mmCIF file with all atom_site columns, C-alpha atoms in Angstrom:
data_model
loop_
_atom_site.group_PDB
_atom_site.id
_atom_site.type_symbol
_atom_site.label_atom_id
_atom_site.label_alt_id
_atom_site.label_comp_id
_atom_site.label_asym_id
_atom_site.label_entity_id
_atom_site.label_seq_id
_atom_site.pdbx_PDB_ins_code
_atom_site.Cartn_x
_atom_site.Cartn_y
_atom_site.Cartn_z
_atom_site.occupancy
_atom_site.B_iso_or_equiv
_atom_site.pdbx_formal_charge
_atom_site.auth_seq_id
_atom_site.auth_comp_id
_atom_site.auth_asym_id
_atom_site.auth_atom_id
_atom_site.pdbx_PDB_model_num
ATOM 1   C CA . UNK A 1 1   ? 98.020  88.452  131.093 1.00 0.00 ? 182 UNK A CA 1
ATOM 2   C CA . UNK A 1 2   ? 98.256  85.263  129.103 1.00 0.00 ? 183 UNK A CA 1
ATOM 3   C CA . UNK A 1 3   ? 101.775 83.692  129.018 1.00 0.00 ? 184 UNK A CA 1
ATOM 4   C CA . UNK A 1 4   ? 103.428 84.168  125.441 1.00 0.00 ? 185 UNK A CA 1
ATOM 5   C CA . UNK A 1 5   ? 103.268 81.006  123.172 1.00 0.00 ? 186 UNK A CA 1
ATOM 6   C CA . UNK A 1 6   ? 106.536 78.910  123.421 1.00 0.00 ? 187 UNK A CA 1
ATOM 7   C CA . UNK A 1 7   ? 108.131 76.780  120.721 1.00 0.00 ? 188 UNK A CA 1
ATOM 8   C CA . UNK A 1 8   ? 110.673 74.093  121.502 1.00 0.00 ? 189 UNK A CA 1
ATOM 9   C CA . UNK A 1 9   ? 112.308 75.357  118.081 1.00 0.00 ? 190 UNK A CA 1
ATOM 10  C CA . UNK A 1 10  ? 113.962 78.384  117.421 1.00 0.00 ? 191 UNK A CA 1
ATOM 11  C CA . UNK A 1 11  ? 111.158 80.265  114.887 1.00 0.00 ? 192 UNK A CA 1
ATOM 12  C CA . UNK A 1 12  ? 110.498 83.941  114.265 1.00 0.00 ? 193 UNK A CA 1
ATOM 13  C CA . UNK A 1 13  ? 108.240 85.431  116.847 1.00 0.00 ? 194 UNK A CA 1
ATOM 14  C CA . UNK A 1 14  ? 105.797 86.569  114.246 1.00 0.00 ? 195 UNK A CA 1
ATOM 15  C CA . UNK A 1 15  ? 104.404 83.037  114.126 1.00 0.00 ? 196 UNK A CA 1
ATOM 16  C CA . UNK A 1 16  ? 103.999 82.793  117.978 1.00 0.00 ? 197 UNK A CA 1
ATOM 17  C CA . UNK A 1 17  ? 102.591 86.352  118.436 1.00 0.00 ? 198 UNK A CA 1
ATOM 18  C CA . UNK A 1 18  ? 99.997  86.409  115.768 1.00 0.00 ? 199 UNK A CA 1
ATOM 19  C CA . UNK A 1 19  ? 96.527  85.083  116.547 1.00 0.00 ? 200 UNK A CA 1
ATOM 20  C CA . UNK A 1 20  ? 93.019  85.557  115.325 1.00 0.00 ? 201 UNK A CA 1
ATOM 21  C CA . UNK A 1 21  ? 91.224  87.835  117.860 1.00 0.00 ? 202 UNK A CA 1
ATOM 22  C CA . UNK A 1 22  ? 87.520  88.542  117.783 1.00 0.00 ? 203 UNK A CA 1
ATOM 23  C CA . UNK A 1 23  ? 87.766  91.981  119.628 1.00 0.00 ? 204 UNK A CA 1
ATOM 24  C CA . UNK A 1 24  ? 88.246  94.823  117.203 1.00 0.00 ? 205 UNK A CA 1
ATOM 25  C CA . UNK A 1 25  ? 88.427  98.437  118.137 1.00 0.00 ? 206 UNK A CA 1
ATOM 26  C CA . UNK A 1 26  ? 86.331  99.636  115.232 1.00 0.00 ? 207 UNK A CA 1
ATOM 27  C CA . UNK A 1 27  ? 89.179  101.910 113.890 1.00 0.00 ? 208 UNK A CA 1
ATOM 28  C CA . UNK A 1 28  ? 88.629  102.127 110.041 1.00 0.00 ? 209 UNK A CA 1
ATOM 29  C CA . UNK A 1 29  ? 91.592  100.087 108.161 1.00 0.00 ? 210 UNK A CA 1
ATOM 30  C CA . UNK A 1 30  ? 92.656  102.450 105.048 1.00 0.00 ? 211 UNK A CA 1
ATOM 31  C CA . UNK A 1 31  ? 92.556  101.324 101.267 1.00 0.00 ? 212 UNK A CA 1
ATOM 32  C CA . UNK A 1 32  ? 96.366  101.772 101.496 1.00 0.00 ? 213 UNK A CA 1
ATOM 33  C CA . UNK A 1 33  ? 96.802  99.309  104.468 1.00 0.00 ? 214 UNK A CA 1
ATOM 34  C CA . UNK A 1 34  ? 94.554  96.671  102.415 1.00 0.00 ? 215 UNK A CA 1
ATOM 35  C CA . UNK A 1 35  ? 96.769  97.240  99.238  1.00 0.00 ? 216 UNK A CA 1
ATOM 36  C CA . UNK A 1 36  ? 100.068 96.738  101.547 1.00 0.00 ? 217 UNK A CA 1
ATOM 37  C CA . UNK A 1 37  ? 98.812  93.400  103.073 1.00 0.00 ? 218 UNK A CA 1
ATOM 38  C CA . UNK A 1 38  ? 97.628  92.124  99.409  1.00 0.00 ? 219 UNK A CA 1
ATOM 39  C CA . UNK A 1 39  ? 101.020 93.190  98.134  1.00 0.00 ? 220 UNK A CA 1
ATOM 40  C CA . UNK A 1 40  ? 102.681 90.758  100.545 1.00 0.00 ? 221 UNK A CA 1
ATOM 41  C CA . UNK A 1 41  ? 100.025 88.137  99.617  1.00 0.00 ? 222 UNK A CA 1
ATOM 42  C CA . UNK A 1 42  ? 100.890 88.601  95.840  1.00 0.00 ? 223 UNK A CA 1
ATOM 43  C CA . UNK A 1 43  ? 104.265 87.133  96.608  1.00 0.00 ? 224 UNK A CA 1
ATOM 44  C CA . UNK A 1 44  ? 103.106 83.965  97.827  1.00 0.00 ? 225 UNK A CA 1
ATOM 45  C CA . UNK A 1 45  ? 104.307 80.811  96.210  1.00 0.00 ? 226 UNK A CA 1
ATOM 46  C CA . UNK A 1 46  ? 102.054 79.446  93.685  1.00 0.00 ? 227 UNK A CA 1
ATOM 47  C CA . UNK A 1 47  ? 101.872 76.254  91.601  1.00 0.00 ? 228 UNK A CA 1
ATOM 48  C CA . UNK A 1 48  ? 102.995 76.907  87.951  1.00 0.00 ? 229 UNK A CA 1
ATOM 49  C CA . UNK A 1 49  ? 102.985 80.591  88.911  1.00 0.00 ? 230 UNK A CA 1
ATOM 50  C CA . UNK A 1 50  ? 99.221  80.681  88.225  1.00 0.00 ? 231 UNK A CA 1
ATOM 51  C CA . UNK A 1 51  ? 98.445  82.921  91.171  1.00 0.00 ? 232 UNK A CA 1
ATOM 52  C CA . UNK A 1 52  ? 94.806  81.995  91.373  1.00 0.00 ? 233 UNK A CA 1
ATOM 53  C CA . UNK A 1 53  ? 93.966  84.281  94.235  1.00 0.00 ? 234 UNK A CA 1
ATOM 54  C CA . UNK A 1 54  ? 91.704  87.186  94.212  1.00 0.00 ? 235 UNK A CA 1
ATOM 55  C CA . UNK A 1 55  ? 90.770  89.623  97.230  1.00 0.00 ? 236 UNK A CA 1
ATOM 56  C CA . UNK A 1 56  ? 87.580  91.714  97.581  1.00 0.00 ? 237 UNK A CA 1
ATOM 57  C CA . UNK A 1 57  ? 87.089  94.011  100.380 1.00 0.00 ? 238 UNK A CA 1
ATOM 58  C CA . UNK A 1 58  ? 84.909  96.774  101.963 1.00 0.00 ? 239 UNK A CA 1
ATOM 59  C CA . UNK A 1 59  ? 86.199  99.128  104.572 1.00 0.00 ? 240 UNK A CA 1
ATOM 60  C CA . UNK A 1 60  ? 84.043  99.871  107.656 1.00 0.00 ? 241 UNK A CA 1
ATOM 61  C CA . UNK A 1 61  ? 81.363  102.171 106.713 1.00 0.00 ? 242 UNK A CA 1
ATOM 62  C CA . UNK A 1 62  ? 82.123  102.484 103.016 1.00 0.00 ? 243 UNK A CA 1
ATOM 63  C CA . UNK A 1 63  ? 79.572  101.902 100.136 1.00 0.00 ? 244 UNK A CA 1
ATOM 64  C CA . UNK A 1 64  ? 80.140  98.252  100.287 1.00 0.00 ? 245 UNK A CA 1
ATOM 65  C CA . UNK A 1 65  ? 80.083  97.559  104.101 1.00 0.00 ? 246 UNK A CA 1
ATOM 66  C CA . UNK A 1 66  ? 76.340  96.852  104.317 1.00 0.00 ? 247 UNK A CA 1
ATOM 67  C CA . UNK A 1 67  ? 76.542  94.178  101.577 1.00 0.00 ? 248 UNK A CA 1
ATOM 68  C CA . UNK A 1 68  ? 79.669  92.519  103.047 1.00 0.00 ? 249 UNK A CA 1
ATOM 69  C CA . UNK A 1 69  ? 77.902  92.490  106.378 1.00 0.00 ? 250 UNK A CA 1
ATOM 70  C CA . UNK A 1 70  ? 75.879  89.794  105.124 1.00 0.00 ? 251 UNK A CA 1
ATOM 71  C CA . UNK A 1 71  ? 78.371  87.387  104.297 1.00 0.00 ? 252 UNK A CA 1
ATOM 72  C CA . UNK A 1 72  ? 79.470  86.271  107.993 1.00 0.00 ? 253 UNK A CA 1
ATOM 73  C CA . UNK A 1 73  ? 77.104  83.756  109.449 1.00 0.00 ? 254 UNK A CA 1
ATOM 74  C CA . UNK A 1 74  ? 75.169  84.821  112.469 1.00 0.00 ? 255 UNK A CA 1
ATOM 75  C CA . UNK A 1 75  ? 77.762  83.598  115.066 1.00 0.00 ? 256 UNK A CA 1
ATOM 76  C CA . UNK A 1 76  ? 80.495  85.497  113.415 1.00 0.00 ? 257 UNK A CA 1
ATOM 77  C CA . UNK A 1 77  ? 78.360  88.567  112.692 1.00 0.00 ? 258 UNK A CA 1
ATOM 78  C CA . UNK A 1 78  ? 78.209  89.004  116.606 1.00 0.00 ? 259 UNK A CA 1
ATOM 79  C CA . UNK A 1 79  ? 81.778  90.241  116.740 1.00 0.00 ? 260 UNK A CA 1
ATOM 80  C CA . UNK A 1 80  ? 83.219  90.766  113.079 1.00 0.00 ? 261 UNK A CA 1
ATOM 81  C CA . UNK A 1 81  ? 81.271  94.018  112.175 1.00 0.00 ? 262 UNK A CA 1
ATOM 82  C CA . UNK A 1 82  ? 83.753  95.791  114.596 1.00 0.00 ? 263 UNK A CA 1
ATOM 83  C CA . UNK A 1 83  ? 86.594  95.128  112.389 1.00 0.00 ? 264 UNK A CA 1
ATOM 84  C CA . UNK A 1 84  ? 88.093  97.910  110.239 1.00 0.00 ? 265 UNK A CA 1
ATOM 85  C CA . UNK A 1 85  ? 87.536  95.878  107.225 1.00 0.00 ? 266 UNK A CA 1
ATOM 86  C CA . UNK A 1 86  ? 86.092  92.657  105.765 1.00 0.00 ? 267 UNK A CA 1
ATOM 87  C CA . UNK A 1 87  ? 87.843  90.821  102.802 1.00 0.00 ? 268 UNK A CA 1
ATOM 88  C CA . UNK A 1 88  ? 86.819  87.905  100.934 1.00 0.00 ? 269 UNK A CA 1
ATOM 89  C CA . UNK A 1 89  ? 89.386  85.562  99.751  1.00 0.00 ? 270 UNK A CA 1
ATOM 90  C CA . UNK A 1 90  ? 88.640  83.921  96.334  1.00 0.00 ? 271 UNK A CA 1
ATOM 91  C CA . UNK A 1 91  ? 90.372  81.314  94.172  1.00 0.00 ? 272 UNK A CA 1
ATOM 92  C CA . UNK A 1 92  ? 90.093  80.699  90.412  1.00 0.00 ? 273 UNK A CA 1
ATOM 93  C CA . UNK A 1 93  ? 89.259  77.153  89.779  1.00 0.00 ? 274 UNK A CA 1
ATOM 94  C CA . UNK A 1 94  ? 90.095  77.572  86.064  1.00 0.00 ? 275 UNK A CA 1
ATOM 95  C CA . UNK A 1 95  ? 93.631  78.803  86.913  1.00 0.00 ? 276 UNK A CA 1
ATOM 96  C CA . UNK A 1 96  ? 94.957  75.849  88.642  1.00 0.00 ? 277 UNK A CA 1
ATOM 97  C CA . UNK A 1 97  ? 94.137  72.347  90.158  1.00 0.00 ? 278 UNK A CA 1
ATOM 98  C CA . UNK A 1 98  ? 95.669  73.776  93.503  1.00 0.00 ? 279 UNK A CA 1
ATOM 99  C CA . UNK A 1 99  ? 93.768  76.868  93.267  1.00 0.00 ? 280 UNK A CA 1
ATOM 100 C CA . UNK A 1 100 ? 92.597  76.576  97.018  1.00 0.00 ? 281 UNK A CA 1
ATOM 101 C CA . UNK A 1 101 ? 96.157  75.550  98.363  1.00 0.00 ? 282 UNK A CA 1
ATOM 102 C CA . UNK A 1 102 ? 97.638  78.402  96.701  1.00 0.00 ? 283 UNK A CA 1
ATOM 103 C CA . UNK A 1 103 ? 94.947  81.007  97.729  1.00 0.00 ? 284 UNK A CA 1
ATOM 104 C CA . UNK A 1 104 ? 95.471  79.706  101.488 1.00 0.00 ? 285 UNK A CA 1
ATOM 105 C CA . UNK A 1 105 ? 99.052  80.201  101.115 1.00 0.00 ? 286 UNK A CA 1
ATOM 106 C CA . UNK A 1 106 ? 98.522  83.954  99.890  1.00 0.00 ? 287 UNK A CA 1
ATOM 107 C CA . UNK A 1 107 ? 96.054  84.435  102.824 1.00 0.00 ? 288 UNK A CA 1
ATOM 108 C CA . UNK A 1 108 ? 98.893  83.382  105.300 1.00 0.00 ? 289 UNK A CA 1
ATOM 109 C CA . UNK A 1 109 ? 101.230 86.112  103.631 1.00 0.00 ? 290 UNK A CA 1
ATOM 110 C CA . UNK A 1 110 ? 98.456  88.517  104.090 1.00 0.00 ? 291 UNK A CA 1
ATOM 111 C CA . UNK A 1 111 ? 97.889  87.535  107.685 1.00 0.00 ? 292 UNK A CA 1
ATOM 112 C CA . UNK A 1 112 ? 101.634 87.758  108.517 1.00 0.00 ? 293 UNK A CA 1
ATOM 113 C CA . UNK A 1 113 ? 101.870 91.255  106.686 1.00 0.00 ? 294 UNK A CA 1
ATOM 114 C CA . UNK A 1 114 ? 98.916  92.753  108.818 1.00 0.00 ? 295 UNK A CA 1
ATOM 115 C CA . UNK A 1 115 ? 100.562 91.458  111.978 1.00 0.00 ? 296 UNK A CA 1
ATOM 116 C CA . UNK A 1 116 ? 103.691 93.013  111.021 1.00 0.00 ? 297 UNK A CA 1
ATOM 117 C CA . UNK A 1 117 ? 101.893 96.285  110.314 1.00 0.00 ? 298 UNK A CA 1
ATOM 118 C CA . UNK A 1 118 ? 100.209 95.842  113.916 1.00 0.00 ? 299 UNK A CA 1
ATOM 119 C CA . UNK A 1 119 ? 96.803  94.939  112.661 1.00 0.00 ? 300 UNK A CA 1
ATOM 120 C CA . UNK A 1 120 ? 94.979  91.672  113.511 1.00 0.00 ? 301 UNK A CA 1
ATOM 121 C CA . UNK A 1 121 ? 93.213  89.424  111.038 1.00 0.00 ? 302 UNK A CA 1
ATOM 122 C CA . UNK A 1 122 ? 90.683  86.792  111.706 1.00 0.00 ? 303 UNK A CA 1
ATOM 123 C CA . UNK A 1 123 ? 89.695  84.193  108.772 1.00 0.00 ? 304 UNK A CA 1
ATOM 124 C CA . UNK A 1 124 ? 86.255  82.883  108.972 1.00 0.00 ? 305 UNK A CA 1
ATOM 125 C CA . UNK A 1 125 ? 84.799  79.693  107.312 1.00 0.00 ? 306 UNK A CA 1
ATOM 126 C CA . UNK A 1 126 ? 81.541  80.491  108.944 1.00 0.00 ? 307 UNK A CA 1
ATOM 127 C CA . UNK A 1 127 ? 80.072  82.425  106.018 1.00 0.00 ? 308 UNK A CA 1
ATOM 128 C CA . UNK A 1 128 ? 77.057  82.522  103.808 1.00 0.00 ? 309 UNK A CA 1
ATOM 129 C CA . UNK A 1 129 ? 78.944  81.510  100.311 1.00 0.00 ? 310 UNK A CA 1
ATOM 130 C CA . UNK A 1 130 ? 75.750  82.337  98.509  1.00 0.00 ? 311 UNK A CA 1
ATOM 131 C CA . UNK A 1 131 ? 75.600  85.750  99.895  1.00 0.00 ? 312 UNK A CA 1
ATOM 132 C CA . UNK A 1 132 ? 79.386  86.338  99.075  1.00 0.00 ? 313 UNK A CA 1
ATOM 133 C CA . UNK A 1 133 ? 78.528  85.168  95.533  1.00 0.00 ? 314 UNK A CA 1
ATOM 134 C CA . UNK A 1 134 ? 75.595  87.329  95.251  1.00 0.00 ? 315 UNK A CA 1
ATOM 135 C CA . UNK A 1 135 ? 77.372  90.437  96.899  1.00 0.00 ? 316 UNK A CA 1
ATOM 136 C CA . UNK A 1 136 ? 80.461  90.007  94.547  1.00 0.00 ? 317 UNK A CA 1
ATOM 137 C CA . UNK A 1 137 ? 78.534  89.147  91.523  1.00 0.00 ? 318 UNK A CA 1
ATOM 138 C CA . UNK A 1 138 ? 80.761  85.862  90.973  1.00 0.00 ? 319 UNK A CA 1
ATOM 139 C CA . UNK A 1 139 ? 80.890  83.779  87.933  1.00 0.00 ? 320 UNK A CA 1
ATOM 140 C CA . UNK A 1 140 ? 81.041  79.921  88.351  1.00 0.00 ? 321 UNK A CA 1
ATOM 141 C CA . UNK A 1 141 ? 84.823  79.856  88.117  1.00 0.00 ? 322 UNK A CA 1
ATOM 142 C CA . UNK A 1 142 ? 85.283  81.449  91.482  1.00 0.00 ? 323 UNK A CA 1
ATOM 143 C CA . UNK A 1 143 ? 85.470  79.594  94.775  1.00 0.00 ? 324 UNK A CA 1
ATOM 144 C CA . UNK A 1 144 ? 84.765  81.666  97.868  1.00 0.00 ? 325 UNK A CA 1
ATOM 145 C CA . UNK A 1 145 ? 87.543  80.430  100.395 1.00 0.00 ? 326 UNK A CA 1
ATOM 146 C CA . UNK A 1 146 ? 86.864  82.517  103.509 1.00 0.00 ? 327 UNK A CA 1
ATOM 147 C CA . UNK A 1 147 ? 85.972  85.845  104.668 1.00 0.00 ? 328 UNK A CA 1
ATOM 148 C CA . UNK A 1 148 ? 88.753  87.777  106.932 1.00 0.00 ? 329 UNK A CA 1
ATOM 149 C CA . UNK A 1 149 ? 87.969  90.550  109.541 1.00 0.00 ? 330 UNK A CA 1
ATOM 150 C CA . UNK A 1 150 ? 91.017  92.810  109.638 1.00 0.00 ? 331 UNK A CA 1
ATOM 151 C CA . UNK A 1 151 ? 91.742  95.653  112.098 1.00 0.00 ? 332 UNK A CA 1
ATOM 152 C CA . UNK A 1 152 ? 93.061  96.965  115.063 1.00 0.00 ? 333 UNK A CA 1
ATOM 153 C CA . UNK A 1 153 ? 92.650  94.616  118.039 1.00 0.00 ? 334 UNK A CA 1
ATOM 154 C CA . UNK A 1 154 ? 90.144  95.867  120.716 1.00 0.00 ? 335 UNK A CA 1
ATOM 155 C CA . UNK A 1 155 ? 89.335  95.279  124.347 1.00 0.00 ? 336 UNK A CA 1
ATOM 156 C CA . UNK A 1 156 ? 88.015  91.581  125.001 1.00 0.00 ? 337 UNK A CA 1
ATOM 157 C CA . UNK A 1 157 ? 85.472  93.408  127.379 1.00 0.00 ? 338 UNK A CA 1
ATOM 158 C CA . UNK A 1 158 ? 83.464  94.495  124.388 1.00 0.00 ? 339 UNK A CA 1
ATOM 159 C CA . UNK A 1 159 ? 82.663  90.947  123.346 1.00 0.00 ? 340 UNK A CA 1
ATOM 160 C CA . UNK A 1 160 ? 79.771  88.725  124.611 1.00 0.00 ? 341 UNK A CA 1
ATOM 161 C CA . UNK A 1 161 ? 81.035  86.886  127.686 1.00 0.00 ? 342 UNK A CA 1
ATOM 162 C CA . UNK A 1 162 ? 81.127  83.441  125.741 1.00 0.00 ? 343 UNK A CA 1
ATOM 163 C CA . UNK A 1 163 ? 83.593  85.039  123.180 1.00 0.00 ? 344 UNK A CA 1
ATOM 164 C CA . UNK A 1 164 ? 85.538  87.232  125.928 1.00 0.00 ? 345 UNK A CA 1
ATOM 165 C CA . UNK A 1 165 ? 86.672  83.969  127.507 1.00 0.00 ? 346 UNK A CA 1
ATOM 166 C CA . UNK A 1 166 ? 88.013  82.545  124.332 1.00 0.00 ? 347 UNK A CA 1
ATOM 167 C CA . UNK A 1 167 ? 89.982  85.689  123.303 1.00 0.00 ? 348 UNK A CA 1
ATOM 168 C CA . UNK A 1 168 ? 93.401  84.137  123.806 1.00 0.00 ? 349 UNK A CA 1
ATOM 169 C CA . UNK A 1 169 ? 95.996  82.645  121.546 1.00 0.00 ? 350 UNK A CA 1
ATOM 170 C CA . UNK A 1 170 ? 95.201  78.952  120.930 1.00 0.00 ? 351 UNK A CA 1
ATOM 171 C CA . UNK A 1 171 ? 97.509  76.077  121.513 1.00 0.00 ? 352 UNK A CA 1
ATOM 172 C CA . UNK A 1 172 ? 98.801  74.069  118.723 1.00 0.00 ? 353 UNK A CA 1
ATOM 173 C CA . UNK A 1 173 ? 99.359  70.238  118.395 1.00 0.00 ? 354 UNK A CA 1
ATOM 174 C CA . UNK A 1 174 ? 102.730 68.839  119.219 1.00 0.00 ? 355 UNK A CA 1
ATOM 175 C CA . UNK A 1 175 ? 105.092 68.493  116.296 1.00 0.00 ? 356 UNK A CA 1
ATOM 176 C CA . UNK A 1 176 ? 105.142 64.826  116.824 1.00 0.00 ? 357 UNK A CA 1
ATOM 177 C CA . UNK A 1 177 ? 101.430 64.792  115.879 1.00 0.00 ? 358 UNK A CA 1
ATOM 178 C CA . UNK A 1 178 ? 101.775 66.592  112.590 1.00 0.00 ? 359 UNK A CA 1
ATOM 179 C CA . UNK A 1 179 ? 105.259 65.541  111.219 1.00 0.00 ? 360 UNK A CA 1
ATOM 180 C CA . UNK A 1 180 ? 106.312 62.024  110.146 1.00 0.00 ? 361 UNK A CA 1
ATOM 181 C CA . UNK A 1 181 ? 109.548 60.719  108.849 1.00 0.00 ? 362 UNK A CA 1
ATOM 182 C CA . UNK A 1 182 ? 108.442 58.321  106.108 1.00 0.00 ? 363 UNK A CA 1
ATOM 183 C CA . UNK A 1 183 ? 105.051 56.586  106.150 1.00 0.00 ? 364 UNK A CA 1
ATOM 184 C CA . UNK A 1 184 ? 102.300 57.370  108.539 1.00 0.00 ? 365 UNK A CA 1
ATOM 185 C CA . UNK A 1 185 ? 101.363 53.575  108.876 1.00 0.00 ? 366 UNK A CA 1
#
């Protein structure tokens, strides 16, 4: 058993307990669960309150699943198709100059809500953005930010050996490497 993550500062345990697994059980996620996660994302901070995010999803085995299954790259497809849902995070370029930043914040809220609900999330940048644009019939104003696998955590023994060995919470850089009082120089 992996030792729990530790922080030198008192922070809420959700930040230390949540991580992005690749092993999913295959249990379907419900539309109501997706709505609950996106409701949390809806309350994320937003520059000028533009809320430039949008989320499109397919539930495992529904009418859209086969199309959404073309979005992850081959490496991610090896594991993410066992998730209970796939969700594409989009941002509206026309709404705000900070559309990607805001959508990222909303994704963070969604991930923490999923964790609170006992579900796991794993965001992927390794996707075929052209496939996402085709599947979702997107106009030019939309930026495809990432694809998120959502579901119940599964047994890492179900993963290929190279992925199973990586199925642990990752470390983080020390605070001193990411925080400066004043100029960086």
